[in-house]
Short mmCIF file of C-alpha atoms in Angstrom, two decimals:
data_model
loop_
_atom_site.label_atom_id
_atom_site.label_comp_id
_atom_site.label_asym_id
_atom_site.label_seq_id
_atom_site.Cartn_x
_atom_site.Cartn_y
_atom_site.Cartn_z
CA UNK A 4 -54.07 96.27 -33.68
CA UNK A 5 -53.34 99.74 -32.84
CA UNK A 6 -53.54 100.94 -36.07
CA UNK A 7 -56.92 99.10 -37.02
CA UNK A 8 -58.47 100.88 -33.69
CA UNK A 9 -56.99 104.29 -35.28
CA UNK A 10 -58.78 103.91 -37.76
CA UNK A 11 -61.83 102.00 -37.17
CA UNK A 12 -65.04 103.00 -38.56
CA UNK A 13 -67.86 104.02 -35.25
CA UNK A 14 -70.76 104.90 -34.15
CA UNK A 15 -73.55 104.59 -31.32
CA UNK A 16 -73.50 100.68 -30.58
CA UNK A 17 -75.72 101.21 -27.31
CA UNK A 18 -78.66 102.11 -30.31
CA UNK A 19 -76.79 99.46 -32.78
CA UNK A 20 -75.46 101.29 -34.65
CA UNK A 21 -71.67 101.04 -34.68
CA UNK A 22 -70.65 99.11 -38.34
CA UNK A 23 -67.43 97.61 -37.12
CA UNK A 24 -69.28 96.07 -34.10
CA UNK A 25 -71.92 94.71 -36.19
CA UNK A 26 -69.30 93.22 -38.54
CA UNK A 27 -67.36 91.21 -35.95
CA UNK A 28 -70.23 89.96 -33.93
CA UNK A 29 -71.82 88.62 -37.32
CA UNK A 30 -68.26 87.28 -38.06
CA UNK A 31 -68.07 85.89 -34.65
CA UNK A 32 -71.34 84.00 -34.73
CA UNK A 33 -71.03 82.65 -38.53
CA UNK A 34 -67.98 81.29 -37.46
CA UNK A 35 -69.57 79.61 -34.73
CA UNK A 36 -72.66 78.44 -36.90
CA UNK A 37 -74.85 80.37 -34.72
CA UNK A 38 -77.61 83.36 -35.71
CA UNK A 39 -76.10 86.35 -34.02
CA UNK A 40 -73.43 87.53 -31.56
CA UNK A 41 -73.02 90.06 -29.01
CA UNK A 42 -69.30 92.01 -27.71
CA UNK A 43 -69.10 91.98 -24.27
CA UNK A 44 -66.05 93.46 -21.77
CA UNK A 45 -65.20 89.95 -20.42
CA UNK A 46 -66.13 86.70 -20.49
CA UNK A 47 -67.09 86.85 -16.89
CA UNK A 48 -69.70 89.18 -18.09
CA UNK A 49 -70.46 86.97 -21.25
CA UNK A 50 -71.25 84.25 -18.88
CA UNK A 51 -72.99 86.09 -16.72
CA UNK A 52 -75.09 87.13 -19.76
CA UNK A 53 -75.86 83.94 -20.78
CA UNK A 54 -76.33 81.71 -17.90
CA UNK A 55 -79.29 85.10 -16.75
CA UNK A 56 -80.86 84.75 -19.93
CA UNK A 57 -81.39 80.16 -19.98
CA UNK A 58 -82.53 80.71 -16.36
CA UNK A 59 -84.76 83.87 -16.33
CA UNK A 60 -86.87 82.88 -13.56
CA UNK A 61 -85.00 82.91 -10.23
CA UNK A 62 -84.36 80.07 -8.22
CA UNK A 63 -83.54 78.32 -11.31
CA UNK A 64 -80.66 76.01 -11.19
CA UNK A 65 -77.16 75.81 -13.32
CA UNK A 66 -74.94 72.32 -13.54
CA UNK A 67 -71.50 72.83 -13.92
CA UNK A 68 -68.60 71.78 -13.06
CA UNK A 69 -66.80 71.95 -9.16
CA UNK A 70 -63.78 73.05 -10.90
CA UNK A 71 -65.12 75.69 -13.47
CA UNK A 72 -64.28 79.22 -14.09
CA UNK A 73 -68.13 79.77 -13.94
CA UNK A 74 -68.30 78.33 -10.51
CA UNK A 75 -64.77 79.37 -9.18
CA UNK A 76 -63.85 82.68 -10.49
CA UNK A 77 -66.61 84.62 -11.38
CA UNK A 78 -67.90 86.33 -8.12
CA UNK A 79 -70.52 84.00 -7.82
CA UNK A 80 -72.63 86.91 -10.11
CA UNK A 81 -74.77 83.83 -11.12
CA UNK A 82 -76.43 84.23 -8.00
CA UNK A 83 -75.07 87.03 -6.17
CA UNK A 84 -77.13 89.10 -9.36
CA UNK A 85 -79.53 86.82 -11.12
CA UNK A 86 -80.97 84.63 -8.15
CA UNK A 87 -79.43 81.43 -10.34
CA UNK A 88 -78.57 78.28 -7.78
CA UNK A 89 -74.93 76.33 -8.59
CA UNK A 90 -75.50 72.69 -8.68
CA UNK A 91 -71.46 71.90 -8.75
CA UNK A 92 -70.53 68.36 -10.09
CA UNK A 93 -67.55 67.01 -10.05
CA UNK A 94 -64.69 68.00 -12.85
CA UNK A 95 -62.13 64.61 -14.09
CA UNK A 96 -58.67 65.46 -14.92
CA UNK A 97 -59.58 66.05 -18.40
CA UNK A 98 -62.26 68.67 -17.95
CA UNK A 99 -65.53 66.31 -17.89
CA UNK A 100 -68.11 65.87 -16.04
CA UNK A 101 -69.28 62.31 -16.30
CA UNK A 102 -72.43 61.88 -18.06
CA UNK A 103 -74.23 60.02 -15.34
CA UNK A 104 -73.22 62.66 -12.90
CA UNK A 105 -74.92 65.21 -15.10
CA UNK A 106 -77.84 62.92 -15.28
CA UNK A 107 -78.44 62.44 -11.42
CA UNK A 108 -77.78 66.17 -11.04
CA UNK A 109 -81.34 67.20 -13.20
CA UNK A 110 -83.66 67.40 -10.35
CA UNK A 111 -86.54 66.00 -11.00
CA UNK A 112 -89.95 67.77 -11.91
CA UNK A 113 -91.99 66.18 -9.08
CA UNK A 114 -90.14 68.07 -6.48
CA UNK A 115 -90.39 71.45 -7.53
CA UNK A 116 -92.52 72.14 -4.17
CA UNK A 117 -89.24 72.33 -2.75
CA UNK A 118 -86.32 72.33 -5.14
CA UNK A 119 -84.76 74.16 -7.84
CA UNK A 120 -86.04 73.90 -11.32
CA UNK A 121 -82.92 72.54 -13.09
CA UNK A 122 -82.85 74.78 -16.79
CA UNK A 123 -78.89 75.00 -17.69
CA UNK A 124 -75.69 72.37 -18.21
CA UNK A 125 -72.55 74.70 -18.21
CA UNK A 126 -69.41 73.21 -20.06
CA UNK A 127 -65.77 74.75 -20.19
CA UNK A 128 -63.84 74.13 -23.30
CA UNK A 129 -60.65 74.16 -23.06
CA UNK A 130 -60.71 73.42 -19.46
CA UNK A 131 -58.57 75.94 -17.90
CA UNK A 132 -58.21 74.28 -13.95
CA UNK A 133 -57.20 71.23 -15.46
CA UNK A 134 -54.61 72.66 -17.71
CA UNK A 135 -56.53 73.62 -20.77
CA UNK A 136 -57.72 70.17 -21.68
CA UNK A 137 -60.19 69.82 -24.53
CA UNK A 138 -63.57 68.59 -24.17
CA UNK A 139 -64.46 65.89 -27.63
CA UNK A 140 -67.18 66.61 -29.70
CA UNK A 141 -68.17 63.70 -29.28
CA UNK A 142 -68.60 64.35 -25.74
CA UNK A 143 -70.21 67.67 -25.90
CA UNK A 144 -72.64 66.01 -28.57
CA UNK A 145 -73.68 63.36 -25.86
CA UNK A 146 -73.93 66.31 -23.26
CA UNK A 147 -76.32 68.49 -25.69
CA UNK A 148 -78.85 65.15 -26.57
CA UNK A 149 -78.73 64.96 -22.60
CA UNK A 150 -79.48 68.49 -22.08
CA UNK A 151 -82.73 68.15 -25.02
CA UNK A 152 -83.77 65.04 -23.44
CA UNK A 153 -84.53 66.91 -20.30
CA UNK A 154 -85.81 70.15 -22.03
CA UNK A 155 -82.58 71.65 -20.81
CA UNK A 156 -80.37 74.55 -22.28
CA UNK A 157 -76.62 74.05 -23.03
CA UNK A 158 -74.28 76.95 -22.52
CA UNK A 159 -70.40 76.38 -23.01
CA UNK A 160 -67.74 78.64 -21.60
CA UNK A 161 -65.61 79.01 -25.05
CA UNK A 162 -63.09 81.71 -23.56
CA UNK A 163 -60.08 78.83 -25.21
CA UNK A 164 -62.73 77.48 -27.62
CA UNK A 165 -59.91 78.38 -30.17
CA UNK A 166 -57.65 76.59 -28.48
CA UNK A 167 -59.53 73.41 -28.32
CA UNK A 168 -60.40 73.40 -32.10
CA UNK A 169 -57.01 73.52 -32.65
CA UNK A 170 -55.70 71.08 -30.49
CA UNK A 171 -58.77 68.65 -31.46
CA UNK A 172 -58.11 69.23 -35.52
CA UNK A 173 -62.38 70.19 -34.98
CA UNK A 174 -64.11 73.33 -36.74
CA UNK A 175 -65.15 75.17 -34.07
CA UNK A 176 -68.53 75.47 -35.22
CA UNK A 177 -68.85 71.45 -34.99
CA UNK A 178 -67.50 71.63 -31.64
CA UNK A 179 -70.09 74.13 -30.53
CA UNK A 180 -72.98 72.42 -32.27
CA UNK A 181 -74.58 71.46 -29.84
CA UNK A 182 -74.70 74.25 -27.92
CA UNK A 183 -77.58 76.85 -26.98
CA UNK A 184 -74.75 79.33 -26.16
CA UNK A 185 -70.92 80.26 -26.62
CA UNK A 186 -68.84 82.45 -24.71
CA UNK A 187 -65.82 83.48 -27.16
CA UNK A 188 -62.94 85.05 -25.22
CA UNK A 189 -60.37 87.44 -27.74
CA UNK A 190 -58.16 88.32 -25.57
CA UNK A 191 -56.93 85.22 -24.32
CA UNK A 192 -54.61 83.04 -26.94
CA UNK A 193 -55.87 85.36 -29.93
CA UNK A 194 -54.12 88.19 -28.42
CA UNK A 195 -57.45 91.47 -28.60
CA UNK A 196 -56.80 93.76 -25.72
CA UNK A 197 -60.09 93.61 -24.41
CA UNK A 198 -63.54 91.38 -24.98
CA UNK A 199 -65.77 88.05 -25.51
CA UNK A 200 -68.39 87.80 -27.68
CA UNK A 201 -71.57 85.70 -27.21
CA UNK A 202 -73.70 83.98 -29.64
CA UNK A 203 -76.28 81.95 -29.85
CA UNK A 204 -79.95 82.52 -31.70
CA UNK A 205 -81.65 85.96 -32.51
CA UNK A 206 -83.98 85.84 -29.48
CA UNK A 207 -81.09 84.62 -27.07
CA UNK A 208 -78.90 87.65 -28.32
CA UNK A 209 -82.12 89.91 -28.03
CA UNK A 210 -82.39 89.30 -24.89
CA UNK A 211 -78.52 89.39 -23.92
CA UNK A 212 -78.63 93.04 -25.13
CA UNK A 213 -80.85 93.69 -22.52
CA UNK A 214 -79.35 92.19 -20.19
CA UNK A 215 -75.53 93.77 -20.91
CA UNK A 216 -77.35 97.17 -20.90
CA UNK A 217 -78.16 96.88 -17.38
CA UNK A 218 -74.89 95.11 -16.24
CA UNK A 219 -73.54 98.24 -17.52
CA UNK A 220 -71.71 96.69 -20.75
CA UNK A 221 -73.52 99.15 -22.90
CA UNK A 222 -70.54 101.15 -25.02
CA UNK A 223 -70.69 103.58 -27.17
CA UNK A 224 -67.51 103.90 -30.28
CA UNK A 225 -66.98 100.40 -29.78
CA UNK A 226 -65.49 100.10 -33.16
CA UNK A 227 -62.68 101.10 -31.69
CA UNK A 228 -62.24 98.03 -29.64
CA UNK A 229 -63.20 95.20 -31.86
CA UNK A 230 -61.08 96.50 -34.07
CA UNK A 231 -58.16 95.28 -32.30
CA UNK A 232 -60.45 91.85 -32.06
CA UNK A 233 -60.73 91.87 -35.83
CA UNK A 234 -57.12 91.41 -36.13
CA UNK A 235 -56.69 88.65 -33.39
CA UNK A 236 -59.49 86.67 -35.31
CA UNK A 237 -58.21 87.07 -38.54
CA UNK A 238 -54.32 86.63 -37.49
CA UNK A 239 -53.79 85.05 -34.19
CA UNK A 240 -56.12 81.52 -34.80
CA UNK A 241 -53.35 79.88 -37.07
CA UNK A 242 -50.47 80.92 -34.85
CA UNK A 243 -52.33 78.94 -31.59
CA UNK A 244 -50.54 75.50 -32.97
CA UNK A 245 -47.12 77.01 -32.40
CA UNK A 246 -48.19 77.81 -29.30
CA UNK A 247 -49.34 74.49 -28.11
CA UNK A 248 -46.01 73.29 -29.24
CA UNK A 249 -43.98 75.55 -27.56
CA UNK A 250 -45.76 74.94 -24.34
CA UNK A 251 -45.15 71.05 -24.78
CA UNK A 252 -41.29 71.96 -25.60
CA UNK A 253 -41.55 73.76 -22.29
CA UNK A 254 -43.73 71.23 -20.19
CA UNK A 255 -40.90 68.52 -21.44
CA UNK A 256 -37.98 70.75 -20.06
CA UNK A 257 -39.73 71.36 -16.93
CA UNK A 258 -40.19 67.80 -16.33
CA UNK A 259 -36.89 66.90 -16.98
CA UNK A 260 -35.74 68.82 -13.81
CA UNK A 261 -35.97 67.05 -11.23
CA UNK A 262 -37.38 69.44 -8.13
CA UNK A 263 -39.99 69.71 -10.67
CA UNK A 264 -43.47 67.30 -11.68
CA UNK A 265 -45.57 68.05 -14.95
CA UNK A 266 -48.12 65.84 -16.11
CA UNK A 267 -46.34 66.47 -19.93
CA UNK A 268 -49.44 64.44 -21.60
CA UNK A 269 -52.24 66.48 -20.05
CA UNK A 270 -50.66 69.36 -22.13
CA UNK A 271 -53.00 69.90 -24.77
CA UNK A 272 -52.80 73.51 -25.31
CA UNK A 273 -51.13 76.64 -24.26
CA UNK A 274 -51.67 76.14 -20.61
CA UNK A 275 -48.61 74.39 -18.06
CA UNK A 276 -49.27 73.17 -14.47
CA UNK A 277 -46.26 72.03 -12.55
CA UNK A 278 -45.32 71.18 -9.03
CA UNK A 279 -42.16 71.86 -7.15
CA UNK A 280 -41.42 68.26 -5.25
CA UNK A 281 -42.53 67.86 -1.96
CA UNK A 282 -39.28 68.76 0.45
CA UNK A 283 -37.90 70.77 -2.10
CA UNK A 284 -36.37 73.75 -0.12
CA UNK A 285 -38.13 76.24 -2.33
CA UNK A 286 -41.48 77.52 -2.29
CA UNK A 287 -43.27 78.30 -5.01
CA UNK A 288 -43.61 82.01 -4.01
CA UNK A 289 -40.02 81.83 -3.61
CA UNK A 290 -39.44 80.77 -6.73
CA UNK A 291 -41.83 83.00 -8.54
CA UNK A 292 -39.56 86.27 -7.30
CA UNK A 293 -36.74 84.49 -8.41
CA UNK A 294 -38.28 84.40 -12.02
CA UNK A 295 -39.66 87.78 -12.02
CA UNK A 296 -36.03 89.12 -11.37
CA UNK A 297 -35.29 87.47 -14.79
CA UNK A 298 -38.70 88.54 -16.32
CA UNK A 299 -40.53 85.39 -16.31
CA UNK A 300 -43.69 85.88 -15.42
CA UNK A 301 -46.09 82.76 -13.86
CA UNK A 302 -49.23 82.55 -11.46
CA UNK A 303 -49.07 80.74 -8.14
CA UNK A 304 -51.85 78.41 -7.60
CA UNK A 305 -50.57 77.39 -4.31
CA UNK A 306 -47.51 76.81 -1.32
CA UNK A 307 -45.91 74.41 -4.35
CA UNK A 308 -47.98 74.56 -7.82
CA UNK A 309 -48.01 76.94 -9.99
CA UNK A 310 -48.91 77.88 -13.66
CA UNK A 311 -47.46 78.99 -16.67
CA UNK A 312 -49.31 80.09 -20.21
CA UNK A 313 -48.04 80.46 -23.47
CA UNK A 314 -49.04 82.98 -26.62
CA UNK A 315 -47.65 83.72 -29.55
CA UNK A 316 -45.50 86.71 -28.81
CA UNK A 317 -43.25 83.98 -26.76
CA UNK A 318 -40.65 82.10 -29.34
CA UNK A 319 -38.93 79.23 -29.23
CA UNK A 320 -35.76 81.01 -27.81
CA UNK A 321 -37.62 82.53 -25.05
CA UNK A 322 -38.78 79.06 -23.76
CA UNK A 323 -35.20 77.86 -23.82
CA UNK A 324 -34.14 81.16 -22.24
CA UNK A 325 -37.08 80.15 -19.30
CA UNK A 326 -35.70 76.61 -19.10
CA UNK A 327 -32.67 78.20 -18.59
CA UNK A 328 -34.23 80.94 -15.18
CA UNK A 329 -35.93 77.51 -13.59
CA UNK A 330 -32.61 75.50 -13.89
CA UNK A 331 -30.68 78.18 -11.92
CA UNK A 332 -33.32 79.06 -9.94
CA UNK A 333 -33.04 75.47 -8.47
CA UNK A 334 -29.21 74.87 -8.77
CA UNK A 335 -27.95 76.16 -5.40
CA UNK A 336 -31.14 73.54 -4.04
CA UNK A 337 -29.36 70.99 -5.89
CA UNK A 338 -25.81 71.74 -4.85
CA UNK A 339 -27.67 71.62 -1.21
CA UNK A 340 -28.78 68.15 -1.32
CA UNK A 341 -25.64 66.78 -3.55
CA UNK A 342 -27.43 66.45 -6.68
CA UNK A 343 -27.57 67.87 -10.07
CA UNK A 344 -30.16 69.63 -12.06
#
């Protein structure tokens, strides 16, 4: 990746002019089946971007889900910046929203004296709160005809939509049909250093240009940058099945210690959730500086849970060698209470 951004052919891409940015947003968005792309910094801002151009008129309202990056962990810039109203419905273990719940969300016309004009369904696929579970096609189909029936837009937050194609056996441009919008993270699984990029139609990207110009997303050699995301598209996609496996091997090995609790079938991807057992006489921050001694790195997510993801620079030895940090990390507990790990 280095070496491509070295290298990589620039120019002005505030005036649209940089070729390698051209090239991978056009690569981006025919691999998505849609018109045209956009780079952005983040997905944050590709959201952002997105869910401000559907609902252009403020006051307008978003559905998406309670549990949603969109909703949870994006500043609330949705309506902190573009006026935009969350209507939060409620996320299932697997990452949906059920269909009727979407349904009853839609406010209805006649009341527009006094609420807000419903114009966007938001999807997350893979489903990153609930452990990077994959959203069907089918069921992002059924969520799309709901969305036209209703003259609504359908955005989807694609920062794992790699992930999900993989784990589904799905193109990914199937499993975006039906959307208005994608979000397409690179530097999640597929390894870029930096960068999402957004497609959707010619007038939707128009307009998104616009719109990252003044969020301040406007760059200048951005060759230089995608690149790096050149490489992760064209070498990092194949390697995400190894990585779903590995985090399975791992999920499987976590659950077979017994201060521990992973729900081993709701690992779909690269993404691990696991509990330390109630009464345990660890806590999970404990236990976190007792890995990072041993250069295992994981995220708390609270007093007891926590959260470990999985990429393709981690082998099969190095998931054994974690295995290996969580079992002593927990021994002395078990020598405590007369058990065994």
């Amino acid at each position: 990746m280095r070496a491509a951004m070295a290298t990589a052919e620039v120019d002005d891409d505030v005036l649209g002019a940089d070729p390698t940015a051209v090239r991978l947003e056009s690569e981006v968005a025919a691999i998505m089946g849609k018109e045209a792309g956009l780079f952005v910094p983040s997905g944050t801002m590709g959201n952002l971007i997105s869910v401000l151009v559907h609902c252009d008129i403020r006051g307008s309202e978003v559905i998406l889900g309670d549990n949603s990056h969109i909703h949870i962990y994006e500043n609330g810039g949705i309506s902190t910046l573009g006026g935009v109203h969350p209507r939060p419905v409620k996320n299932n273990d697997d990452g949906t929203m059920d269909i009727s719940s979407i349904e009853a969300a839609i406010r209805d016309p006649r009341g527009e004296l006094v609420f807000p004009t419903t114009r966007l369904i938001c999807l997350e696929n893979s489903h990153a709160n609930t452990g990077g579970r994959c959203l069907s096609v089918e069921y992002t189909d059924k969520v799309g005809e709901l969305a036209k029936k209703h003259g609504l837009k359908l955005h989807i937050d694609g920062a794992r939509i790699f992930n999900a194609s993989v784990a589904l056996g799905v193109p990914v441009n199937r499993l975006v049909q039906a959307a208005d919008s994608v979000s397409v993270c690179l530097s999640k699984g597929l390894g870029a250093p930096v960068g999402s990029v957004i497609v959707g139609s010619k007038s939707f990207i128009s307009k998104a240009r616009r719109l990252r110009k003044t969020l301040g997303g406007g760059m200048r050699q951005l060759g230089c940058i995608c690149a790096a995301a050149f490489v992760a598209l064209k070498e990092n996609v194949a390697k995400l099945e190894g990585d779903h496996k590995k985090a399975k091997m791992l999920a499987e090995g976590l659950n077979q210690i017994k201060c521990l609790r992973v729900n081993v079938a709701a690992v779909e991807t690269n993404i691990i959730y696991f509990d330390i057992v109630e009464g345990t006489k660890i806590t999970a921050e404990k236990l976190n500086k007792n890995l990072e001694e041993h250069g295992v790195l994981v995220m708390l997510e609270g007093p007891y849970r926590m959260r470990l993801v999985l990429h393709h620079q981690i082998s099969s030895s190095d998931v054994q060698y974690t295995l290996s940090c969580f079992q002593q990390a927990f021994s002395g507990v078990q020598e405590e209470n007369g058990n065994q790990v």
